[in-house]
C-alpha positions as a LaTeX table, in Angstrom:
\begin{tabular}{lrrr}
\hline
Residue & $x$ (\AA) & $y$ (\AA) & $z$ (\AA) \\
\hline
Unk1 & $-15.26$ & $-9.60$ & $-0.64$ \\
Unk2 & $-17.35$ & $-7.99$ & $-3.36$ \\
Unk3 & $-16.19$ & $-8.57$ & $-6.92$ \\
Unk4 & $-17.01$ & $-5.86$ & $-9.46$ \\
Unk5 & $-16.54$ & $-5.75$ & $-13.21$ \\
Unk6 & $-15.74$ & $-2.57$ & $-15.13$ \\
Unk7 & $-17.08$ & $-2.86$ & $-18.66$ \\
Unk8 & $-16.40$ & 0.63 & $-19.98$ \\
Unk9 & $-12.81$ & 1.69 & $-20.47$ \\
Unk10 & $-9.77$ & 1.24 & $-22.65$ \\
Unk11 & $-6.32$ & $-0.27$ & $-22.28$ \\
Unk12 & $-3.89$ & 1.73 & $-24.40$ \\
Unk13 & $-1.24$ & $-0.60$ & $-25.79$ \\
Unk14 & 1.95 & 1.44 & $-25.50$ \\
Unk15 & 5.31 & $-0.23$ & $-25.97$ \\
Unk16 & 8.03 & 0.07 & $-23.35$ \\
Unk17 & 6.65 & $-1.71$ & $-20.29$ \\
Unk18 & 9.14 & $-2.09$ & $-17.42$ \\
Unk19 & 10.83 & $-5.44$ & $-16.99$ \\
Unk20 & 11.13 & $-6.89$ & $-13.50$ \\
Unk21 & 14.56 & $-5.45$ & $-12.94$ \\
Unk22 & 15.42 & $-2.83$ & $-10.32$ \\
Unk23 & 18.55 & $-0.71$ & $-10.17$ \\
Unk24 & 19.48 & 2.26 & $-8.02$ \\
Unk25 & 19.74 & 5.71 & $-9.54$ \\
Unk26 & 22.96 & 7.60 & $-9.05$ \\
Unk27 & 22.96 & 9.48 & $-5.77$ \\
Unk28 & 21.62 & 12.98 & $-6.43$ \\
Unk29 & 23.64 & 15.99 & $-5.38$ \\
Unk30 & 20.45 & 18.04 & $-4.97$ \\
Unk31 & 16.80 & 17.25 & $-4.43$ \\
Unk32 & 13.88 & 19.65 & $-4.44$ \\
Unk33 & 10.27 & 19.82 & $-3.32$ \\
Unk34 & 7.89 & 21.66 & $-5.64$ \\
Unk35 & 4.71 & 23.20 & $-4.12$ \\
Unk36 & 2.78 & 22.81 & $-7.38$ \\
Unk37 & 3.04 & 19.04 & $-7.00$ \\
Unk38 & 0.74 & 19.32 & $-3.95$ \\
Unk39 & $-2.36$ & 20.87 & $-5.44$ \\
Unk40 & $-4.43$ & 22.97 & $-3.08$ \\
Unk41 & $-1.54$ & 23.76 & $-0.74$ \\
Unk42 & $-0.65$ & 27.44 & $-0.36$ \\
Unk43 & 3.02 & 27.32 & 0.66 \\
Unk44 & 4.71 & 29.32 & 3.37 \\
Unk45 & 8.48 & 28.88 & 3.50 \\
Unk46 & 9.93 & 27.54 & 6.76 \\
Unk47 & 13.65 & 27.71 & 5.84 \\
Unk48 & 16.14 & 30.03 & 4.20 \\
Unk49 & 19.12 & 29.43 & 1.97 \\
Unk50 & 22.08 & 28.03 & 3.89 \\
Unk51 & 19.99 & 26.41 & 6.64 \\
Unk52 & 20.95 & 22.90 & 7.70 \\
Unk53 & 18.06 & 20.43 & 7.49 \\
Unk54 & 17.53 & 16.80 & 8.43 \\
Unk55 & 15.32 & 14.16 & 6.87 \\
Unk56 & 11.87 & 15.20 & 8.06 \\
Unk57 & 12.66 & 18.88 & 8.62 \\
Unk58 & 9.88 & 21.18 & 7.45 \\
Unk59 & 10.63 & 23.01 & 4.19 \\
Unk60 & 7.24 & 24.68 & 3.76 \\
Unk61 & 3.72 & 24.35 & 5.10 \\
Unk62 & 0.18 & 25.36 & 4.18 \\
Unk63 & $-0.73$ & 28.93 & 5.13 \\
Unk64 & $-4.35$ & 27.99 & 5.89 \\
Unk65 & $-3.52$ & 24.78 & 7.74 \\
Unk66 & $-0.02$ & 24.99 & 9.30 \\
Unk67 & $-0.32$ & 21.37 & 10.44 \\
Unk68 & $-0.03$ & 20.33 & 6.78 \\
Unk69 & 3.71 & 20.21 & 6.16 \\
Unk70 & 6.07 & 19.24 & 3.35 \\
Unk71 & 9.35 & 17.95 & 4.73 \\
Unk72 & 12.82 & 17.36 & 3.38 \\
Unk73 & 13.47 & 13.88 & 1.96 \\
Unk74 & 17.20 & 14.25 & 2.66 \\
Unk75 & 19.52 & 15.93 & 5.12 \\
Unk76 & 21.91 & 18.61 & 3.99 \\
Unk77 & 21.91 & 22.35 & 3.35 \\
Unk78 & 19.15 & 24.40 & 1.74 \\
Unk79 & 20.64 & 25.35 & $-1.63$ \\
Unk80 & 17.94 & 27.56 & $-3.10$ \\
Unk81 & 14.52 & 28.97 & $-2.34$ \\
Unk82 & 13.48 & 29.57 & $-5.94$ \\
Unk83 & 10.76 & 32.10 & $-6.67$ \\
Unk84 & 9.09 & 33.14 & $-9.91$ \\
Unk85 & 6.70 & 35.87 & $-10.99$ \\
Unk86 & 5.03 & 37.76 & $-8.14$ \\
Unk87 & 7.34 & 35.87 & $-5.77$ \\
Unk88 & 5.55 & 32.58 & $-6.31$ \\
Unk89 & 7.50 & 29.76 & $-4.66$ \\
Unk90 & 8.70 & 27.43 & $-7.42$ \\
Unk91 & 10.74 & 24.99 & $-5.36$ \\
Unk92 & 13.09 & 24.55 & $-2.42$ \\
Unk93 & 16.23 & 22.56 & $-3.17$ \\
Unk94 & 18.57 & 20.87 & $-0.71$ \\
Unk95 & 22.19 & 19.85 & $-1.28$ \\
Unk96 & 22.48 & 16.25 & $-0.11$ \\
Unk97 & 24.93 & 15.56 & 2.72 \\
Unk98 & 27.19 & 12.50 & 2.70 \\
Unk99 & 25.85 & 11.30 & 6.04 \\
Unk100 & 22.09 & 11.37 & 6.50 \\
Unk101 & 20.56 & 12.48 & 9.81 \\
Unk102 & 16.93 & 12.31 & 10.81 \\
Unk103 & 14.45 & 14.39 & 12.74 \\
Unk104 & 13.10 & 12.28 & 15.61 \\
Unk105 & 9.41 & 11.30 & 15.64 \\
Unk106 & 7.58 & 9.34 & 18.32 \\
Unk107 & 5.39 & 6.78 & 16.56 \\
Unk108 & 4.93 & 4.32 & 19.41 \\
Unk109 & 1.73 & 5.96 & 20.66 \\
Unk110 & $-0.94$ & 4.55 & 18.34 \\
Unk111 & $-3.88$ & 6.70 & 19.44 \\
Unk112 & $-5.84$ & 8.32 & 16.58 \\
Unk113 & $-4.83$ & 11.82 & 17.71 \\
Unk114 & $-1.13$ & 10.98 & 17.81 \\
Unk115 & $-1.26$ & 9.12 & 14.50 \\
Unk116 & $-2.86$ & 12.18 & 12.88 \\
Unk117 & $-0.24$ & 14.52 & 14.35 \\
Unk118 & 2.62 & 12.25 & 13.27 \\
Unk119 & 1.25 & 11.71 & 9.74 \\
Unk120 & 0.82 & 15.40 & 9.02 \\
Unk121 & 3.85 & 16.56 & 11.01 \\
Unk122 & 6.22 & 14.21 & 9.18 \\
Unk123 & 5.08 & 15.30 & 5.72 \\
Unk124 & 3.09 & 12.18 & 4.84 \\
Unk125 & $-0.15$ & 14.15 & 5.07 \\
Unk126 & 0.82 & 15.92 & 1.84 \\
Unk127 & 0.63 & 12.52 & 0.08 \\
Unk128 & $-3.05$ & 12.14 & 1.00 \\
Unk129 & $-5.51$ & 13.54 & $-1.54$ \\
Unk130 & $-9.00$ & 14.73 & $-0.70$ \\
Unk131 & $-12.25$ & 14.60 & $-2.61$ \\
Unk132 & $-14.14$ & 16.75 & $-3.37$ \\
Unk133 & $-11.86$ & 19.04 & $-5.40$ \\
Unk134 & $-8.80$ & 16.75 & $-5.69$ \\
Unk135 & $-6.56$ & 18.69 & $-3.30$ \\
Unk136 & $-4.20$ & 17.73 & $-0.48$ \\
Unk137 & $-6.06$ & 16.56 & 2.61 \\
Unk138 & $-7.31$ & 19.06 & 5.15 \\
Unk139 & $-5.85$ & 17.96 & 8.51 \\
Unk140 & $-8.78$ & 19.53 & 10.38 \\
Unk141 & $-11.33$ & 17.25 & 8.67 \\
Unk142 & $-12.15$ & 13.65 & 9.54 \\
Unk143 & $-12.93$ & 11.84 & 6.28 \\
Unk144 & $-16.04$ & 9.72 & 5.86 \\
Unk145 & $-13.93$ & 6.99 & 4.25 \\
Unk146 & $-10.42$ & 6.40 & 2.87 \\
Unk147 & $-9.69$ & 4.59 & $-0.41$ \\
Unk148 & $-6.53$ & 2.75 & $-1.44$ \\
Unk149 & $-6.08$ & 0.87 & $-4.72$ \\
Unk150 & $-3.67$ & $-2.09$ & $-4.74$ \\
Unk151 & $-3.30$ & $-2.02$ & $-8.53$ \\
Unk152 & $-2.90$ & 0.47 & $-11.35$ \\
Unk153 & $-4.32$ & 0.06 & $-14.85$ \\
Unk154 & $-2.86$ & 3.24 & $-16.39$ \\
Unk155 & $-0.63$ & 2.82 & $-19.47$ \\
Unk156 & 2.75 & 1.30 & $-18.49$ \\
Unk157 & 1.87 & 1.57 & $-14.80$ \\
Unk158 & 4.14 & 0.10 & $-12.16$ \\
Unk159 & 3.43 & $-3.50$ & $-11.15$ \\
Unk160 & 2.74 & $-3.27$ & $-7.42$ \\
Unk161 & 3.03 & $-7.04$ & $-7.00$ \\
Unk162 & 6.70 & $-6.59$ & $-7.94$ \\
Unk163 & 7.37 & $-3.16$ & $-6.42$ \\
Unk164 & 5.90 & $-4.07$ & $-3.02$ \\
Unk165 & 7.22 & $-7.62$ & $-2.79$ \\
Unk166 & 8.58 & $-8.06$ & 0.74 \\
Unk167 & 6.93 & $-4.82$ & 1.92 \\
Unk168 & 3.55 & $-6.29$ & 2.82 \\
Unk169 & 4.11 & $-5.63$ & 6.55 \\
Unk170 & 4.67 & $-1.96$ & 5.79 \\
Unk171 & 1.49 & $-1.85$ & 3.67 \\
Unk172 & $-0.49$ & $-3.42$ & 6.51 \\
Unk173 & 0.97 & $-1.00$ & 9.06 \\
Unk174 & 0.14 & 1.95 & 6.82 \\
Unk175 & $-3.43$ & 0.76 & 6.25 \\
Unk176 & $-3.94$ & 0.25 & 9.98 \\
Unk177 & $-2.71$ & 3.80 & 10.60 \\
Unk178 & $-5.09$ & 5.19 & 7.98 \\
Unk179 & $-7.96$ & 3.29 & 9.61 \\
Unk180 & $-7.45$ & 5.42 & 12.72 \\
Unk181 & $-7.88$ & 8.64 & 10.73 \\
Unk182 & $-11.49$ & 7.97 & 9.73 \\
Unk183 & $-14.74$ & 7.17 & 11.48 \\
Unk184 & $-15.76$ & 5.14 & 8.44 \\
Unk185 & $-13.95$ & 2.45 & 6.48 \\
Unk186 & $-10.71$ & 2.06 & 4.60 \\
Unk187 & $-11.75$ & 0.61 & 1.25 \\
Unk188 & $-8.90$ & $-1.47$ & $-0.16$ \\
Unk189 & $-9.39$ & $-2.62$ & $-3.75$ \\
Unk190 & $-7.50$ & $-5.45$ & $-5.46$ \\
Unk191 & $-7.87$ & $-7.12$ & $-8.85$ \\
Unk192 & $-7.58$ & $-10.72$ & $-10.01$ \\
Unk193 & $-3.83$ & $-10.31$ & $-10.56$ \\
Unk194 & $-3.09$ & $-9.02$ & $-7.05$ \\
Unk195 & $-1.07$ & $-11.65$ & $-5.21$ \\
Unk196 & $-2.19$ & $-13.26$ & $-1.98$ \\
Unk197 & 0.33 & $-11.37$ & 0.15 \\
Unk198 & $-1.17$ & $-8.02$ & $-0.85$ \\
Unk199 & $-4.75$ & $-9.28$ & $-0.72$ \\
Unk200 & $-4.78$ & $-10.44$ & 2.87 \\
Unk201 & $-4.93$ & $-7.11$ & 4.67 \\
Unk202 & $-6.67$ & $-6.44$ & 7.98 \\
Unk203 & $-8.55$ & $-3.39$ & 9.33 \\
Unk204 & $-9.85$ & $-2.65$ & 5.82 \\
Unk205 & $-12.74$ & $-3.66$ & 3.61 \\
Unk206 & $-11.26$ & $-5.61$ & 0.70 \\
Unk207 & $-13.06$ & $-5.59$ & $-2.65$ \\
Unk208 & $-12.03$ & $-6.88$ & $-6.05$ \\
Unk209 & $-12.47$ & $-4.90$ & $-9.27$ \\
Unk210 & $-11.55$ & $-6.16$ & $-12.71$ \\
Unk211 & $-11.65$ & $-4.66$ & $-16.16$ \\
Unk212 & $-9.83$ & $-2.21$ & $-18.41$ \\
Unk213 & $-8.45$ & 1.16 & $-17.40$ \\
Unk214 & $-9.73$ & 3.10 & $-15.43$ \\
Unk215 & $-10.59$ & 0.16 & $-13.15$ \\
Unk216 & $-7.42$ & 0.89 & $-11.15$ \\
Unk217 & $-8.33$ & 4.52 & $-10.44$ \\
Unk218 & $-9.71$ & 5.23 & $-6.98$ \\
Unk219 & $-12.36$ & 7.45 & $-8.62$ \\
Unk220 & $-13.84$ & 4.43 & $-10.37$ \\
Unk221 & $-13.74$ & 2.45 & $-7.14$ \\
Unk222 & $-15.32$ & 5.25 & $-5.10$ \\
Unk223 & $-18.19$ & 5.55 & $-7.56$ \\
Unk224 & $-18.85$ & 1.80 & $-7.49$ \\
Unk225 & $-18.42$ & 1.16 & $-3.75$ \\
Unk226 & $-19.45$ & 4.30 & $-1.88$ \\
Unk227 & $-20.31$ & 7.37 & $-4.01$ \\
Unk228 & $-19.62$ & 10.82 & $-2.59$ \\
Unk229 & $-22.60$ & 12.95 & $-1.68$ \\
Unk230 & $-22.65$ & 16.67 & $-1.01$ \\
Unk231 & $-20.96$ & 17.32 & 2.33 \\
Unk232 & $-18.94$ & 14.10 & 2.26 \\
Unk233 & $-15.15$ & 14.09 & 2.36 \\
Unk234 & $-13.02$ & 11.09 & 1.38 \\
Unk235 & $-9.26$ & 10.67 & 1.34 \\
Unk236 & $-7.18$ & 8.62 & $-1.06$ \\
Unk237 & $-3.55$ & 7.52 & $-0.93$ \\
Unk238 & $-1.33$ & 5.64 & $-3.36$ \\
Unk239 & $-0.38$ & 2.20 & $-2.09$ \\
Unk240 & 3.37 & 2.80 & $-2.43$ \\
Unk241 & 2.99 & 5.90 & $-0.25$ \\
Unk242 & 0.97 & 3.78 & 2.20 \\
Unk243 & 3.96 & 1.42 & 2.41 \\
Unk244 & 6.34 & 4.34 & 3.07 \\
Unk245 & 3.98 & 5.58 & 5.79 \\
Unk246 & 3.80 & 2.09 & 7.30 \\
Unk247 & 7.58 & 1.78 & 7.39 \\
Unk248 & 7.77 & 5.15 & 9.14 \\
Unk249 & 5.12 & 4.18 & 11.71 \\
Unk250 & 6.85 & 0.85 & 12.30 \\
Unk251 & 10.42 & 2.15 & 12.64 \\
Unk252 & 9.98 & 5.81 & 13.63 \\
Unk253 & 12.41 & 6.74 & 10.84 \\
Unk254 & 11.40 & 8.54 & 7.63 \\
Unk255 & 12.55 & 6.94 & 4.39 \\
Unk256 & 11.36 & 8.66 & 1.21 \\
Unk257 & 13.06 & 6.18 & $-1.13$ \\
Unk258 & 10.66 & 5.17 & $-3.90$ \\
Unk259 & 10.73 & 2.66 & $-6.73$ \\
Unk260 & 9.97 & 4.50 & $-9.98$ \\
Unk261 & 9.20 & 2.79 & $-13.29$ \\
Unk262 & 11.09 & 4.37 & $-16.20$ \\
Unk263 & 9.02 & 3.30 & $-19.19$ \\
Unk264 & 7.95 & 4.19 & $-22.70$ \\
Unk265 & 8.92 & 3.47 & $-26.30$ \\
Unk266 & 11.96 & 5.77 & $-26.10$ \\
Unk267 & 13.37 & 4.24 & $-22.92$ \\
Unk268 & 16.46 & 2.21 & $-23.87$ \\
Unk269 & 15.82 & $-0.41$ & $-21.19$ \\
Unk270 & 12.48 & 0.10 & $-19.39$ \\
Unk271 & 12.92 & $-0.94$ & $-15.76$ \\
Unk272 & 12.47 & 0.11 & $-12.14$ \\
Unk273 & 14.70 & 2.64 & $-10.44$ \\
Unk274 & 15.17 & 3.10 & $-6.70$ \\
Unk275 & 15.50 & 6.82 & $-6.03$ \\
Unk276 & 14.68 & 9.49 & $-3.49$ \\
Unk277 & 11.57 & 11.57 & $-4.10$ \\
Unk278 & 12.30 & 14.99 & $-5.55$ \\
Unk279 & 15.50 & 13.83 & $-7.25$ \\
Unk280 & 16.41 & 15.42 & $-10.60$ \\
Unk281 & 14.65 & 13.59 & $-13.42$ \\
Unk282 & 17.92 & 13.70 & $-15.37$ \\
Unk283 & 19.57 & 11.53 & $-12.70$ \\
Unk284 & 16.74 & 8.98 & $-12.84$ \\
Unk285 & 16.75 & 8.56 & $-16.63$ \\
Unk286 & 20.50 & 8.95 & $-17.01$ \\
Unk287 & 21.86 & 6.62 & $-19.71$ \\
Unk288 & 18.45 & 5.09 & $-20.37$ \\
Unk289 & 17.18 & 7.20 & $-23.29$ \\
Unk290 & 17.15 & 6.61 & $-27.03$ \\
Unk291 & 18.58 & 9.93 & $-28.16$ \\
Unk292 & 18.11 & 9.76 & $-31.93$ \\
Unk293 & 15.14 & 12.16 & $-31.84$ \\
Unk294 & 13.60 & 14.92 & $-29.74$ \\
Unk295 & 12.02 & 13.38 & $-26.64$ \\
Unk296 & 9.28 & 14.26 & $-24.24$ \\
Unk297 & 9.95 & 13.09 & $-20.68$ \\
Unk298 & 6.78 & 12.89 & $-18.61$ \\
Unk299 & 6.46 & 12.97 & $-14.82$ \\
Unk300 & 3.81 & 10.26 & $-14.53$ \\
Unk301 & 1.91 & 8.36 & $-17.21$ \\
Unk302 & 1.00 & 9.54 & $-20.70$ \\
Unk303 & $-2.61$ & 10.28 & $-19.74$ \\
Unk304 & $-2.20$ & 12.36 & $-16.58$ \\
Unk305 & 1.50 & 13.19 & $-16.28$ \\
Unk306 & 3.22 & 16.51 & $-16.95$ \\
Unk307 & 5.99 & 17.18 & $-19.45$ \\
Unk308 & 9.31 & 17.79 & $-17.71$ \\
Unk309 & 11.07 & 21.05 & $-18.37$ \\
Unk310 & 14.86 & 21.13 & $-18.31$ \\
Unk311 & 16.08 & 20.68 & $-14.75$ \\
Unk312 & 12.76 & 19.19 & $-13.56$ \\
Unk313 & 12.50 & 17.17 & $-10.35$ \\
Unk314 & 10.64 & 13.92 & $-9.79$ \\
Unk315 & 7.05 & 14.44 & $-8.66$ \\
Unk316 & 6.68 & 12.74 & $-5.24$ \\
Unk317 & 3.09 & 11.72 & $-6.04$ \\
Unk318 & 4.04 & 9.86 & $-9.23$ \\
Unk319 & 5.34 & 6.32 & $-9.57$ \\
Unk320 & 6.61 & 6.39 & $-13.12$ \\
Unk321 & 8.50 & 8.47 & $-15.66$ \\
Unk322 & 7.43 & 7.94 & $-19.26$ \\
Unk323 & 9.58 & 8.72 & $-22.28$ \\
Unk324 & 8.03 & 9.21 & $-25.73$ \\
Unk325 & 9.07 & 10.98 & $-28.91$ \\
Unk326 & 7.83 & 14.51 & $-29.56$ \\
Unk327 & 6.90 & 13.47 & $-33.09$ \\
Unk328 & 7.68 & 16.92 & $-34.47$ \\
Unk329 & 9.82 & 15.45 & $-37.24$ \\
Unk330 & 7.39 & 12.68 & $-38.23$ \\
Unk331 & 6.70 & 12.57 & $-41.96$ \\
Unk332 & 3.95 & 10.13 & $-42.98$ \\
Unk333 & 3.05 & 9.52 & $-46.59$ \\
Unk334 & $-0.66$ & 10.13 & $-47.22$ \\
Unk335 & $-1.25$ & 11.09 & $-43.56$ \\
Unk336 & $-4.47$ & 9.79 & $-42.02$ \\
Unk337 & $-5.52$ & 8.14 & $-45.29$ \\
Unk338 & $-2.74$ & 5.57 & $-44.96$ \\
Unk339 & $-3.70$ & 2.25 & $-43.28$ \\
Unk340 & $-1.20$ & 2.86 & $-40.47$ \\
Unk341 & $-0.42$ & $-0.70$ & $-39.49$ \\
Unk342 & 1.70 & 0.44 & $-36.54$ \\
Unk343 & $-0.59$ & 3.07 & $-35.00$ \\
Unk344 & $-3.07$ & 2.39 & $-32.21$ \\
Unk345 & $-6.68$ & 3.51 & $-32.60$ \\
Unk346 & $-9.73$ & 3.08 & $-30.41$ \\
Unk347 & $-11.94$ & 3.20 & $-33.50$ \\
Unk348 & $-11.85$ & 1.11 & $-36.66$ \\
Unk349 & $-10.04$ & 3.89 & $-38.55$ \\
Unk350 & $-6.71$ & 2.04 & $-38.54$ \\
Unk351 & $-5.82$ & $-1.65$ & $-38.57$ \\
Unk352 & $-4.88$ & $-1.64$ & $-34.89$ \\
Unk353 & $-7.95$ & $-3.60$ & $-33.80$ \\
Unk354 & $-7.28$ & $-6.29$ & $-36.38$ \\
Unk355 & $-3.64$ & $-6.46$ & $-35.32$ \\
Unk356 & $-4.68$ & $-6.75$ & $-31.67$ \\
Unk357 & $-7.10$ & $-9.54$ & $-32.52$ \\
Unk358 & $-4.29$ & $-11.48$ & $-34.16$ \\
Unk359 & $-1.84$ & $-10.69$ & $-31.34$ \\
Unk360 & $-3.34$ & $-9.56$ & $-28.04$ \\
Unk361 & 0.08 & $-8.60$ & $-26.70$ \\
Unk362 & 0.93 & $-6.29$ & $-29.61$ \\
Unk363 & 2.01 & $-2.82$ & $-28.54$ \\
Unk364 & 2.51 & 0.40 & $-30.45$ \\
Unk365 & 4.97 & 3.27 & $-30.41$ \\
Unk366 & 3.28 & 6.48 & $-29.36$ \\
Unk367 & 4.53 & 10.05 & $-29.67$ \\
Unk368 & 3.27 & 13.42 & $-28.42$ \\
Unk369 & 1.40 & 14.50 & $-31.55$ \\
Unk370 & $-2.27$ & 15.44 & $-31.11$ \\
Unk371 & $-3.05$ & 14.56 & $-34.75$ \\
Unk372 & $-5.79$ & 17.14 & $-35.09$ \\
Unk373 & $-6.94$ & 20.54 & $-33.95$ \\
Unk374 & $-9.34$ & 21.71 & $-31.26$ \\
Unk375 & $-12.88$ & 22.17 & $-32.53$ \\
Unk376 & $-16.44$ & 22.47 & $-31.28$ \\
Unk377 & $-17.27$ & 20.07 & $-28.45$ \\
Unk378 & $-19.92$ & 17.92 & $-30.11$ \\
Unk379 & $-22.01$ & 15.39 & $-28.16$ \\
Unk380 & $-21.10$ & 12.16 & $-29.93$ \\
Unk381 & $-21.36$ & 9.58 & $-27.14$ \\
Unk382 & $-17.70$ & 8.65 & $-27.67$ \\
Unk383 & $-16.44$ & 9.60 & $-24.21$ \\
Unk384 & $-19.29$ & 7.70 & $-22.51$ \\
Unk385 & $-17.88$ & 4.49 & $-23.99$ \\
Unk386 & $-14.71$ & 4.76 & $-21.88$ \\
Unk387 & $-16.23$ & 6.44 & $-18.78$ \\
Unk388 & $-17.49$ & 3.83 & $-16.29$ \\
Unk389 & $-18.67$ & 6.22 & $-13.54$ \\
Unk390 & $-22.41$ & 6.63 & $-13.02$ \\
Unk391 & $-22.14$ & 10.25 & $-14.17$ \\
Unk392 & $-23.02$ & 11.96 & $-17.47$ \\
Unk393 & $-19.58$ & 13.19 & $-18.54$ \\
Unk394 & $-20.48$ & 15.36 & $-21.53$ \\
Unk395 & $-23.18$ & 17.22 & $-19.63$ \\
Unk396 & $-20.87$ & 17.70 & $-16.64$ \\
Unk397 & $-18.01$ & 19.05 & $-18.75$ \\
Unk398 & $-20.34$ & 21.49 & $-20.50$ \\
Unk399 & $-21.64$ & 22.69 & $-17.11$ \\
Unk400 & $-18.02$ & 23.19 & $-16.07$ \\
Unk401 & $-17.24$ & 25.19 & $-19.21$ \\
Unk402 & $-20.24$ & 27.40 & $-18.39$ \\
Unk403 & $-19.19$ & 27.62 & $-14.69$ \\
Unk404 & $-22.75$ & 26.60 & $-13.74$ \\
Unk405 & $-22.29$ & 25.64 & $-10.08$ \\
Unk406 & $-25.80$ & 24.26 & $-9.59$ \\
Unk407 & $-25.49$ & 21.96 & $-12.59$ \\
Unk408 & $-21.99$ & 20.92 & $-11.59$ \\
Unk409 & $-23.26$ & 19.88 & $-8.16$ \\
Unk410 & $-26.22$ & 18.00 & $-9.61$ \\
Unk411 & $-24.12$ & 16.17 & $-12.20$ \\
Unk412 & $-21.51$ & 14.81 & $-9.76$ \\
Unk413 & $-18.63$ & 17.29 & $-9.68$ \\
Unk414 & $-17.93$ & 16.52 & $-6.00$ \\
Unk415 & $-16.98$ & 12.98 & $-6.94$ \\
Unk416 & $-14.44$ & 13.47 & $-9.73$ \\
Unk417 & $-10.95$ & 14.83 & $-10.30$ \\
Unk418 & $-9.11$ & 15.45 & $-13.59$ \\
Unk419 & $-7.58$ & 11.96 & $-13.88$ \\
Unk420 & $-11.07$ & 10.45 & $-14.08$ \\
Unk421 & $-11.48$ & 12.22 & $-17.44$ \\
Unk422 & $-8.06$ & 11.34 & $-18.87$ \\
Unk423 & $-9.39$ & 8.59 & $-21.13$ \\
Unk424 & $-12.23$ & 10.85 & $-22.23$ \\
Unk425 & $-9.66$ & 13.41 & $-23.30$ \\
Unk426 & $-7.71$ & 10.74 & $-25.19$ \\
Unk427 & $-10.68$ & 9.53 & $-27.26$ \\
Unk428 & $-12.24$ & 12.98 & $-27.79$ \\
Unk429 & $-12.15$ & 13.74 & $-31.51$ \\
Unk430 & $-12.76$ & 17.42 & $-30.72$ \\
Unk431 & $-9.34$ & 17.52 & $-29.00$ \\
Unk432 & $-10.82$ & 19.29 & $-25.98$ \\
Unk433 & $-8.45$ & 19.62 & $-23.00$ \\
Unk434 & $-10.98$ & 18.10 & $-20.63$ \\
Unk435 & $-8.63$ & 17.57 & $-17.69$ \\
Unk436 & $-7.66$ & 21.25 & $-17.78$ \\
Unk437 & $-11.34$ & 22.25 & $-17.80$ \\
Unk438 & $-12.08$ & 19.93 & $-14.84$ \\
Unk439 & $-9.11$ & 21.23 & $-12.84$ \\
Unk440 & $-10.06$ & 24.88 & $-13.36$ \\
Unk441 & $-13.70$ & 24.19 & $-12.54$ \\
Unk442 & $-12.96$ & 22.29 & $-9.34$ \\
Unk443 & $-10.72$ & 25.13 & $-8.17$ \\
Unk444 & $-13.51$ & 27.57 & $-9.03$ \\
Unk445 & $-16.03$ & 25.47 & $-7.03$ \\
Unk446 & $-13.71$ & 25.33 & $-4.06$ \\
Unk447 & $-13.16$ & 29.11 & $-4.05$ \\
Unk448 & $-16.90$ & 29.79 & $-4.37$ \\
Unk449 & $-18.28$ & 27.20 & $-1.97$ \\
Unk450 & $-15.73$ & 26.90 & 0.84 \\
\hline
\end{tabular}
C-alpha cells in the first residue's frame, strides 16, 4: 500500500454534520429519474404514460449508445413523461405500487462480457462516470483503469464507515465486478480513518491518501496515482453505488435504496435517511427543517451540489442533501469591516483562524450569500493554494475561457471535471463561476474532438 499526503486543500468547517442515526423516509408516492442528472447522456424515452413498469424496467436510454440505460428504481405505473422547451425530456415519474416486482436479471455468469451487459442493462452503468469530459461511461469503451474512493472529504460528507457498516461483502462483490470491466487496475483509495473492514478488499490496488479536502475526490487520487494522458479513458464510481452494484450481482435483485445524509446548519436534526433514489426531496427532508427563514435545499454538498427547485427529486448520484439559509434577509452592522467572530474565512480577514486554533472542532453557520460581485479574473495565486493536482489551474481556466483547445489539452483538461475546481471557486475573490466554465469547456472539447 502506498501512502500519500495531500498538503494543498481546505476543510470548510460548516455546522450541521450528521449524527450516527439512521431513519427511513416516508414511502414516496412517486419517484422520478431526471436525465440531466446523468451528464453526457442524450435520452430517448422507452415508456409512455400509463405503462406498468417493474424495478429495473428501462425508462430511457442513450440515443448514441442504446446499451446505456436508466431504469426504474420502483415498480408501478408511469405517471408522467415531462417535457420542457423544444420537447426536452425533464423527467419520467412513476407512481409507486404497494407490492414491488422486479425485472429478472441473470448475474450468475461472471464472465467479463456478461458482467458488462448486466451492469449497463440494469441501469448501474449510468452511475459510472468517465474521464475525460466527466460524462456517463461509454459502454463501448474498455477503460484503462477504474477508480473508487472509500472516503469523502467534502463539507458534511457522509461517513462511509457508518453508512457501509455490514455491507462490506457487497462492496467487495462490486469491486470484483468492476475489475472485470477493465484491462488495467481498480484503484481503491482509503484514508487513515477508514476501518479495517473497508480496507481489506481484494482484486484492487489499495492506496492510502490523507489530508484536507479534496483528498477524497477521485480526481485528486487519479492525478497522484495514475494521471490521464491523451487517449486514455478511466471510469470512476462512488463507493455506495459500488455496494448497490455488488448487492445486485450477489442476489440478482436490484435494490436502489440509498442512505442519504441530511445535513447543514438549517437541518433540525442532521442524520442519515434511508430512501429510494429519485424520491421527492420534500419527502426526505420532511419535518427536519428549521423554518424560521428562507432556505436553500441543495442536492449534494455546498461546493458541487445544485439548488433544489420546488418539487425536485433526489439526484441518484448524490449521497447528501444540504440545507442552508438563503441569507437574503441578513443585516450585518458595519458589513465586512466587522470582526465577524462567527464567520469562516480562509484568509486572515476574520477571526475564524484564531477561533479554530483555540477550538479545532469549531464550526460555523453558512448561508448562500456570495458576499461580493464578479470582477476581472486576476492571477493572485490564491486558487493554487487549495488545488493539489499537478496542473496550473489559473492558466487552464483562462485557456477554457478562450476556448483554446490546444492549450486546454496541454494544460491537463483531459484529467479534470468541475468538482476538482470547487474549492478554487470557493476561495476565488473574483467570484468567477469556475465550475460552470469547466463544464462548458469540457462539453465543447467533447463536441469538437470526438
